[in-house]
XYZ file of C-alpha atoms in Angstrom:
600
model
C 0.007 -0.205 0.031
C 1.255 3.808 -0.056
C 3.452 4.918 2.225
C 3.291 8.385 1.363
C 0.330 9.547 2.819
C -0.441 12.424 0.488
C 1.368 13.841 -2.434
C 0.391 17.190 -3.770
C -0.426 17.735 -7.409
C 3.018 19.638 -8.025
C 4.982 16.879 -6.512
C 3.031 14.469 -8.924
C 3.916 16.731 -11.943
C 7.611 16.702 -10.502
C 7.683 13.148 -10.601
C 6.385 12.761 -14.284
C 9.813 14.522 -15.283
C 11.771 12.258 -13.163
C 14.757 10.646 -15.010
C 14.074 6.882 -15.888
C 16.176 4.108 -14.267
C 17.276 1.019 -16.240
C 15.039 -1.841 -16.211
C 15.860 -4.753 -14.327
C 17.553 -8.025 -16.079
C 16.042 -11.709 -15.955
C 18.208 -13.359 -13.289
C 20.868 -15.547 -14.508
C 19.733 -18.581 -13.648
C 16.086 -18.193 -14.712
C 14.100 -18.590 -18.043
C 11.708 -15.858 -18.277
C 8.113 -16.514 -20.277
C 5.059 -14.612 -20.453
C 1.645 -16.058 -20.211
C -1.981 -14.606 -20.254
C -4.797 -15.738 -17.965
C -8.424 -15.493 -18.835
C -11.163 -15.120 -16.394
C -14.723 -15.968 -16.758
C -15.822 -12.444 -16.927
C -13.312 -11.803 -19.885
C -10.420 -10.166 -17.864
C -7.123 -11.126 -19.054
C -4.359 -11.163 -16.529
C -0.965 -10.854 -17.450
C 1.740 -13.105 -15.979
C 5.618 -13.318 -15.981
C 6.804 -16.601 -15.027
C 10.426 -17.557 -13.992
C 11.618 -21.020 -14.272
C 14.665 -22.594 -13.114
C 17.235 -22.253 -16.256
C 18.073 -25.359 -18.008
C 14.941 -27.404 -16.456
C 13.121 -29.078 -19.322
C 9.636 -27.383 -19.971
C 7.446 -30.024 -18.603
C 9.405 -30.649 -15.591
C 7.339 -30.433 -12.611
C 7.790 -27.839 -9.754
C 6.347 -26.369 -6.705
C 5.135 -22.711 -7.312
C 5.458 -19.581 -5.404
C 3.366 -16.892 -6.804
C 2.754 -12.706 -6.148
C 0.118 -11.129 -7.689
C -0.625 -7.233 -7.203
C -0.181 -3.829 -8.862
C 3.471 -3.590 -8.813
C 4.623 -5.877 -11.499
C 4.585 -3.645 -14.554
C 7.455 -3.943 -16.775
C 8.035 -0.130 -16.761
C 8.618 -0.143 -13.028
C 6.406 -1.343 -9.804
C 5.340 2.630 -9.099
C 5.334 3.978 -12.480
C 6.543 7.562 -12.731
C 6.331 7.683 -8.621
C 9.791 5.436 -8.906
C 12.007 8.472 -8.111
C 10.254 8.899 -5.043
C 9.753 5.217 -3.986
C 13.149 4.120 -4.825
C 12.292 1.700 -7.596
C 13.085 1.463 -11.296
C 11.248 3.266 -13.976
C 12.312 2.544 -17.746
C 9.311 3.713 -19.807
C 11.197 2.824 -23.074
C 12.546 -1.022 -22.317
C 13.443 -3.295 -23.261
C 10.756 -5.283 -21.296
C 11.510 -7.546 -18.679
C 9.904 -9.131 -15.344
C 9.865 -6.927 -12.484
C 12.663 -6.814 -10.010
C 10.278 -6.308 -7.162
C 11.062 -9.424 -5.219
C 14.501 -10.273 -6.802
C 15.808 -10.010 -2.964
C 13.446 -13.062 -2.139
C 14.443 -14.961 -5.086
C 18.303 -14.409 -4.544
C 18.039 -14.640 -0.613
C 16.393 -17.888 -0.474
C 17.739 -19.381 -3.756
C 14.366 -19.908 -4.783
C 15.149 -21.082 -8.468
C 18.012 -23.140 -7.184
C 15.971 -25.140 -4.739
C 13.546 -25.875 -7.708
C 10.811 -23.566 -7.438
C 9.172 -22.001 -10.036
C 8.151 -17.936 -9.363
C 5.005 -16.398 -11.017
C 4.237 -12.610 -10.929
C 0.659 -11.684 -12.051
C -0.753 -8.092 -12.535
C -4.011 -7.607 -10.817
C -6.829 -6.331 -13.251
C -6.372 -2.575 -14.455
C -2.325 -2.975 -13.729
C 0.715 -3.871 -15.564
C -0.216 -5.673 -19.067
C -3.799 -6.829 -17.450
C -7.201 -5.760 -18.309
C -9.930 -4.347 -16.464
C -10.764 -1.976 -13.936
C -8.455 -1.892 -10.742
C -10.702 -2.955 -7.740
C -8.888 -2.024 -4.309
C -9.054 -5.725 -3.084
C -12.855 -6.295 -3.977
C -14.860 -8.860 -5.889
C -12.880 -8.321 -9.042
C -9.441 -8.525 -7.463
C -10.712 -11.505 -5.285
C -11.488 -13.270 -8.551
C -7.800 -12.543 -9.723
C -6.232 -13.992 -6.962
C -8.258 -17.255 -7.322
C -7.840 -17.488 -11.315
C -4.172 -16.711 -10.623
C -3.553 -19.435 -8.229
C -5.812 -22.110 -9.990
C -3.898 -21.277 -13.423
C -0.451 -21.810 -11.918
C -1.566 -24.918 -10.050
C -3.097 -26.332 -13.269
C 0.109 -25.672 -15.638
C 1.839 -28.849 -16.779
C 5.117 -27.533 -15.478
C 3.371 -27.565 -11.841
C 3.136 -29.882 -9.187
C -0.477 -28.445 -8.440
C 0.920 -26.787 -5.171
C 1.315 -23.128 -5.044
C 2.329 -20.529 -2.060
C 1.976 -17.061 -2.208
C 4.282 -14.396 -1.190
C 4.064 -10.649 -0.808
C 4.117 -7.529 1.195
C 1.539 -4.727 1.784
C -0.637 -4.703 -1.233
C 0.803 -8.323 -2.421
C 0.425 -9.180 1.123
C -3.290 -8.476 0.907
C -3.545 -10.809 -2.013
C -2.016 -13.375 -0.006
C -4.539 -12.813 2.589
C -7.422 -12.975 -0.004
C -5.876 -16.207 -1.103
C -5.988 -17.548 2.412
C -9.747 -16.842 2.967
C -10.493 -17.720 -0.740
C -9.001 -21.213 -0.527
C -8.398 -21.515 -4.340
C -7.480 -25.084 -5.317
C -3.915 -25.438 -5.338
C -2.749 -22.915 -2.691
C -0.946 -24.550 -0.013
C 0.478 -21.743 1.954
C 0.788 -18.107 2.239
C 3.540 -15.524 3.655
C 2.240 -12.234 4.184
C 4.193 -9.208 5.134
C 2.681 -5.960 6.804
C -0.456 -6.098 5.062
C -4.305 -4.726 5.420
C -6.803 -7.091 6.866
C -10.048 -4.737 6.271
C -9.276 -2.246 3.328
C -11.627 0.348 5.166
C -9.000 0.923 7.733
C -6.462 1.750 5.522
C -8.233 5.005 4.730
C -10.512 5.382 7.714
C -10.990 4.842 11.395
C -14.733 4.916 12.224
C -15.380 7.877 10.108
C -12.455 9.832 10.597
C -10.160 10.200 7.446
C -6.530 9.355 7.243
C -4.788 11.654 5.385
C -4.048 8.944 2.735
C -7.711 8.926 1.716
C -7.358 11.484 -0.600
C -3.981 10.628 -2.160
C -3.774 6.881 -2.117
C -6.951 6.344 -4.486
C -5.600 8.784 -7.025
C -2.175 7.380 -6.641
C -3.068 3.871 -7.618
C -5.042 5.327 -10.647
C -1.730 6.501 -11.648
C 0.015 3.426 -11.584
C -2.811 1.485 -12.954
C -2.443 4.111 -15.877
C 1.414 3.535 -16.587
C 1.693 1.781 -19.766
C 4.294 -0.718 -20.664
C 7.756 0.028 -21.995
C 7.752 1.414 -25.442
C 9.756 -1.251 -26.845
C 7.652 -4.019 -25.534
C 4.768 -6.127 -26.979
C 2.016 -3.537 -28.191
C -0.677 -5.961 -26.660
C 0.980 -5.236 -23.110
C 0.554 -1.258 -23.099
C -2.863 -1.971 -24.789
C -4.031 -4.127 -22.005
C -2.643 -1.737 -19.260
C -5.097 0.950 -20.485
C -7.762 -1.176 -21.267
C -10.643 -0.076 -18.742
C -13.469 -0.817 -21.007
C -14.953 -3.129 -18.083
C -16.066 -0.117 -16.182
C -15.898 2.966 -18.147
C -14.847 5.998 -16.344
C -12.514 3.696 -13.862
C -10.106 6.024 -12.416
C -13.001 8.240 -11.429
C -15.245 5.748 -10.158
C -12.470 3.987 -8.146
C -11.400 7.447 -6.513
C -15.082 8.436 -5.442
C -15.755 4.847 -4.230
C -13.371 5.070 -1.739
C -14.600 8.301 -0.371
C -17.114 6.440 1.194
C -16.742 6.955 5.274
C -19.252 4.179 5.939
C -17.970 1.105 7.566
C -20.910 -0.915 7.004
C -21.612 -0.358 3.417
C -21.630 -3.091 0.855
C -18.433 -1.560 -0.817
C -16.498 -1.754 2.389
C -17.799 -5.194 3.731
C -16.556 -6.860 0.284
C -13.206 -5.679 1.529
C -12.892 -6.745 4.996
C -11.377 -10.070 5.067
C -11.288 -10.504 9.083
C -14.487 -12.283 9.403
C -13.506 -14.772 6.639
C -10.317 -15.828 8.585
C -12.476 -18.369 10.614
C -13.171 -20.520 7.561
C -9.740 -21.089 6.361
C -6.999 -23.777 7.243
C -4.549 -22.439 4.629
C -1.119 -22.196 6.465
C -0.121 -18.776 6.749
C 3.188 -16.912 8.003
C 2.431 -13.102 8.855
C 4.425 -9.994 10.148
C 3.217 -7.111 11.751
C 4.823 -4.051 13.194
C 3.267 -2.335 16.112
C 4.573 1.076 14.915
C 3.424 0.724 11.434
C 1.984 4.039 10.215
C 1.311 2.733 6.772
C -0.294 -0.721 6.832
C -1.648 -0.116 10.649
C -1.963 -3.177 13.008
C -5.822 -2.339 13.189
C -7.418 -5.731 12.838
C -4.338 -7.761 12.611
C -4.578 -9.899 15.828
C -8.271 -10.550 15.233
C -7.332 -11.589 11.940
C -4.615 -13.719 12.906
C -6.363 -15.496 16.055
C -9.285 -16.340 13.467
C -7.195 -18.430 11.296
C -7.773 -22.006 11.751
C -5.039 -23.506 10.015
C -1.308 -23.648 10.929
C -0.112 -20.188 11.303
C 2.915 -18.259 12.361
C 3.718 -14.493 13.501
C 6.387 -12.204 13.819
C 5.116 -9.096 15.610
C 7.247 -6.300 16.740
C 8.578 -2.630 16.711
C 8.911 -1.582 13.304
C 7.121 -0.229 10.531
C 6.703 -0.740 6.786
C 9.473 -3.302 6.167
C 10.158 -6.854 4.939
C 11.769 -9.134 6.936
C 15.204 -8.880 5.387
C 15.393 -5.278 4.701
C 18.482 -3.496 6.098
C 19.643 0.048 6.660
C 22.608 1.765 4.936
C 24.735 0.116 7.626
C 23.493 -3.074 7.092
C 21.527 -3.200 9.899
C 18.387 -5.316 10.015
C 15.344 -2.904 9.995
C 13.527 -5.665 11.833
C 16.495 -6.517 14.199
C 15.987 -10.307 13.748
C 18.106 -12.875 11.440
C 16.733 -15.558 9.584
C 14.057 -14.453 7.601
C 14.593 -16.327 4.452
C 15.601 -19.263 6.203
C 12.418 -19.358 8.072
C 10.241 -18.586 4.869
C 11.620 -21.773 2.944
C 10.888 -24.016 5.832
C 7.571 -22.865 5.900
C 7.391 -23.126 2.011
C 9.585 -26.677 1.758
C 7.162 -27.893 4.451
C 3.671 -26.765 3.420
C 4.291 -26.337 -0.366
C 7.119 -28.888 -1.527
C 6.068 -31.523 0.983
C 9.701 -31.664 2.782
C 9.417 -33.872 6.072
C 9.584 -32.111 9.190
C 12.946 -33.480 9.874
C 14.343 -31.371 7.101
C 12.016 -28.245 7.131
C 11.468 -28.203 10.836
C 8.532 -25.597 11.154
C 7.479 -27.466 14.630
C 10.521 -25.943 16.170
C 9.714 -22.302 15.778
C 7.616 -20.788 18.125
C 4.151 -19.855 16.876
C 4.707 -16.092 17.298
C 8.008 -14.300 17.887
C 7.462 -11.120 19.585
C 10.089 -8.015 19.947
C 8.620 -5.777 23.036
C 9.444 -2.034 23.524
C 12.888 -2.762 25.074
C 13.713 -4.370 21.737
C 14.251 -7.961 23.184
C 12.455 -10.942 21.475
C 10.400 -13.940 22.949
C 8.564 -16.895 21.782
C 4.995 -17.026 22.596
C 2.188 -19.715 21.664
C -0.232 -16.766 20.967
C -0.494 -13.340 20.887
C -2.160 -11.599 22.948
C -0.750 -14.081 25.299
C -3.247 -16.335 27.560
C -2.400 -14.941 31.051
C -2.841 -11.217 29.215
C -5.778 -10.237 31.882
C -7.694 -7.085 31.190
C -7.991 -4.819 34.348
C -10.503 -1.921 34.331
C -9.424 1.554 35.661
C -11.851 4.640 36.305
C -10.815 7.962 34.218
C -10.801 11.233 35.404
C -13.696 13.635 34.232
C -12.626 16.708 32.146
C -13.266 18.045 29.080
C -11.528 18.679 25.428
C -11.677 20.877 21.944
C -12.665 19.184 19.483
C -10.063 21.828 17.511
C -7.984 19.093 15.531
C -4.727 20.836 16.984
C -3.592 18.194 19.488
C -0.784 15.779 18.281
C -0.421 12.293 19.964
C 3.401 12.623 19.899
C 6.497 14.391 18.641
C 7.069 11.428 16.088
C 5.809 12.851 13.325
C 4.001 15.605 15.038
C 4.740 18.849 16.592
C 3.262 20.869 19.622
C 0.682 21.048 21.154
C 0.664 17.655 22.705
C -1.196 16.656 25.756
C -4.394 18.553 25.319
C -7.414 17.330 26.792
C -8.645 15.374 29.756
C -5.825 13.309 31.499
C -5.578 10.461 34.129
C -2.387 9.238 35.293
C -1.853 6.001 37.545
C 0.166 6.155 40.811
C 3.908 5.127 39.698
C 4.147 1.554 39.676
C 6.043 -0.333 42.403
C 7.454 -2.967 39.895
C 7.850 -3.926 36.318
C 4.551 -3.842 34.462
C 3.990 -5.669 30.946
C 1.070 -4.850 28.755
C 0.329 -7.323 25.868
C -2.884 -7.133 23.757
C -5.566 -4.648 22.535
C -6.429 -1.793 25.073
C -9.876 -0.754 25.015
C -11.753 2.345 26.375
C -15.279 3.781 27.252
C -15.991 7.139 27.110
C -19.121 9.050 28.056
C -19.548 12.811 27.295
C -21.864 15.523 25.897
C -20.535 15.239 22.676
C -22.788 15.341 19.675
C -22.972 13.010 16.895
C -19.965 13.307 14.513
C -17.598 14.882 17.239
C -14.181 13.650 17.180
C -13.160 11.539 19.906
C -9.536 10.050 20.328
C -7.997 7.857 23.026
C -4.229 7.933 23.699
C -2.145 5.761 26.136
C 1.164 6.675 27.374
C 4.045 5.270 29.078
C 4.924 8.362 31.387
C 8.636 8.388 32.976
C 9.681 9.677 36.274
C 10.861 12.849 34.680
C 7.326 13.543 33.029
C 8.036 12.332 29.327
C 5.256 10.814 28.125
C 5.829 8.064 25.211
C 2.910 7.201 23.242
C 2.126 3.394 23.308
C -1.175 3.201 21.524
C -4.468 5.093 20.345
C -7.775 5.047 19.130
C -10.059 7.344 17.244
C -13.599 7.478 15.766
C -16.435 10.006 15.179
C -18.945 10.129 18.155
C -21.998 7.729 17.008
C -25.224 8.732 18.499
C -25.669 9.089 22.120
C -24.223 7.431 25.233
C -20.967 6.077 26.069
C -18.552 5.332 22.915
C -16.494 2.289 22.858
C -12.928 3.041 21.603
C -10.551 0.230 20.613
C -6.590 1.344 20.533
C -4.329 -0.545 18.559
C -2.477 -3.527 20.096
C 0.946 -3.417 21.157
C 3.531 -5.501 23.590
C 5.032 -2.660 25.973
C 7.092 -2.973 29.107
C 6.247 -0.178 32.083
C 9.314 0.152 34.542
C 9.147 0.663 38.003
C 8.733 4.327 38.958
C 6.856 4.916 35.458
C 3.039 5.669 35.312
C 0.245 4.643 32.885
C -1.172 8.227 31.371
C -4.489 7.908 29.675
C -5.705 11.183 27.405
C -9.140 11.758 26.297
C -8.768 14.390 23.485
C -10.078 15.565 19.941
C -7.229 14.988 17.786
C -3.951 13.157 16.847
C -3.534 15.609 14.062
C -0.108 13.870 13.070
C -2.343 10.751 12.265
C -5.699 11.437 11.170
C -7.005 14.102 9.006
C -9.894 15.611 11.438
C -12.749 17.839 10.341
C -13.301 19.707 13.889
C -16.656 20.748 15.004
C -14.774 23.157 17.110
C -17.008 22.225 20.109
C -15.872 22.262 23.855
C -16.605 18.450 24.883
C -17.263 17.513 28.836
C -15.918 14.200 29.400
C -18.593 12.990 32.217
C -17.323 9.356 32.675
C -14.806 7.044 31.518
C -12.469 3.904 31.802
C -9.696 1.978 30.142
C -8.885 -1.846 30.367
C -5.645 -2.555 29.884
C -4.342 -6.358 29.095
C -1.419 -6.696 31.672
C 0.525 -9.921 31.717
C 0.514 -12.012 34.608
C 3.720 -13.846 34.454
C 7.206 -12.951 33.815
C 8.569 -13.594 30.054
C 12.194 -14.879 29.006
C 13.892 -13.249 26.290
C 14.353 -16.317 24.729
C 14.658 -15.509 21.110
C 17.733 -14.194 18.749
C 17.453 -10.503 17.770
C 18.210 -6.817 18.507
C 16.445 -3.354 18.865
C 14.554 -2.716 15.469
C 15.694 0.314 13.777
C 12.398 2.043 14.022
C 12.135 1.259 17.748
C 15.028 3.367 18.324
C 13.889 6.265 16.271
C 10.593 6.132 18.023
C 11.851 6.232 21.734
C 14.109 8.867 20.710
C 11.588 11.305 18.887
C 8.188 10.438 20.574
C 8.091 11.559 23.783
C 6.821 14.680 25.035
C 6.834 16.708 28.136
C 3.932 16.605 30.564
C 3.542 19.618 33.406
C 4.472 18.179 36.603
C 1.712 19.947 38.290
C -0.904 18.293 35.682
C 0.473 14.665 36.657
C -0.279 15.847 40.128
C -3.366 17.345 39.513
C -4.651 14.234 37.460
C -3.348 11.428 39.268
C -6.321 8.790 39.826
C -5.634 6.974 43.219
C -8.246 4.343 41.730
C -6.425 3.441 39.089
C -6.017 -0.264 38.965
C -2.320 -1.086 38.842
C -1.316 -4.508 37.779
C 0.237 -6.752 40.616
C 3.729 -7.935 40.416
C 4.482 -10.282 37.481
C 5.180 -14.001 38.893
C 7.161 -16.458 37.765
C 5.906 -18.025 34.558
C 5.005 -22.070 35.326
C 6.850 -24.314 32.945
C 3.656 -25.421 31.107
C 3.123 -22.195 29.785
C 6.344 -21.669 28.124
C 6.212 -21.579 24.345
C 7.773 -24.238 22.415
C 7.741 -25.002 18.779
C 4.588 -25.270 16.736
C 2.453 -28.586 17.063
C 2.052 -30.080 13.293
C -1.296 -31.396 12.215
C -1.991 -33.513 9.407
C -2.939 -31.914 5.961
C -4.030 -32.881 2.586
C -3.720 -35.742 0.336
C 0.062 -35.493 0.553
C -0.435 -36.380 4.175
C 2.486 -33.921 5.130
C 2.736 -33.087 8.876
C 1.893 -29.570 9.200
C 1.826 -26.914 11.803
C 1.069 -24.290 11.412
C 1.424 -0.474 -0.433
C -0.063 -0.462 0.350
C 3.219 0.314 -0.542
C 6.253 -2.059 -1.664
């Protein structure tokens, strides 16, 4: 999905003049061919196929498939390539996208006997039709692409899906749609409910205005001039839905989460109906494909599943910074990915693809340490409810939730602070709040959760926001997080009208009286050993430096709630509750043991 929340028209104009970068070459160990997949509604999907070089044309291999908007031969993001750091060559010669060459090289995928297939969603690259923002059309594309790959004479009939961001979403579409032949999915930093990428219960994210237009622009990018004319013809063929770009934009301006348009794009309720093995990554500090709905989706999955959850943003498991540091902070992403595929797609026995030795979930907490869990939130996370103090806030759109991407003013609204903690406390799960006020329907309501240090520096741990719906108490769900509060720190809760650095508020300019409120926080009961290798995510270091702001000591003194329910001291964790490797289960005719952009 789009990392950049909004690009101005001036920036887009400048991008159109950006110099071209050379197209990627076909990997030396690959044979590249192209194919067309024709769907029942007449949509023609373009596919690039990379087979191990020297392999007979009819030699059967398992298949890894990616399907999304970024596989255009001219470049992943068209004329936006100069900003996004992707290649863009409008002239040619044409070639397959280099989007996942890091995956091909890092896993030695072709050398290990897999075929890799890249498919353009409808309306993108060389495919005909109208882009559909993960709707019924694109869901049909995923099904058609997987079943086509499974049915080719060079395929074993077993397909895995790989992607990140938008093509991570298509992986989840595959998982919940269960096309014939789909054997496993790896999805990094996806979206689980497409509404929540652009809106938050009626409040806009800033990208709700820019992202639909940017995908229209990517979809309208033709193939290279030196390429097959039919590729370019397909890329601009919107006859399936005349007026496609404008209609696509307008569709996504619907603020109603309950509309038919958005219901069709919510994958969360469908997770409970699939047993396809899914390996997932989700950053707690994501500012792009946010963790909203992530844990509900993950916990709904009925098949083998595994996850990395931690303190990063919109990055891949193998991404490194300029100094060579892994952005997530943990080695072994490609090794783990190939254990997943080797076992579930290729049918390699557990002795040689030991997915059962990997903890079901690895979690990086707020101090940068890693641990294994059987589930997340963990089973011993117990919600405690605390009353919040009455107060008031101005719905003026001015307050910022943190200094990470925001500026002053901060901390404006109705504060409640706990007494200082006498011992370490560990929050792990999804906080929730209930707020009663005199706010009229349509008023902005935001609840922020903070870790407040003894020096009064407040670091944002989680937030949730919505427009007030009707009258009566409002239930607010905050983002899930895994955070250690040290002794002497306080829990801070702010009821306010804005996080201006996060949402695009339309203020009512009303003064809202908060007459009663409470917060429910999920605290772990037991201590945790930092039993998994890994270091601090680069993003975590940046966040801990940039995010905190100073709260006035008198405000803390005046707004401390003695009745705030502090968690008891963490107890030693019983041996029977400690995470181990995943427990394999039987799957399918192969009887193998099993366990378990939008940017680029």
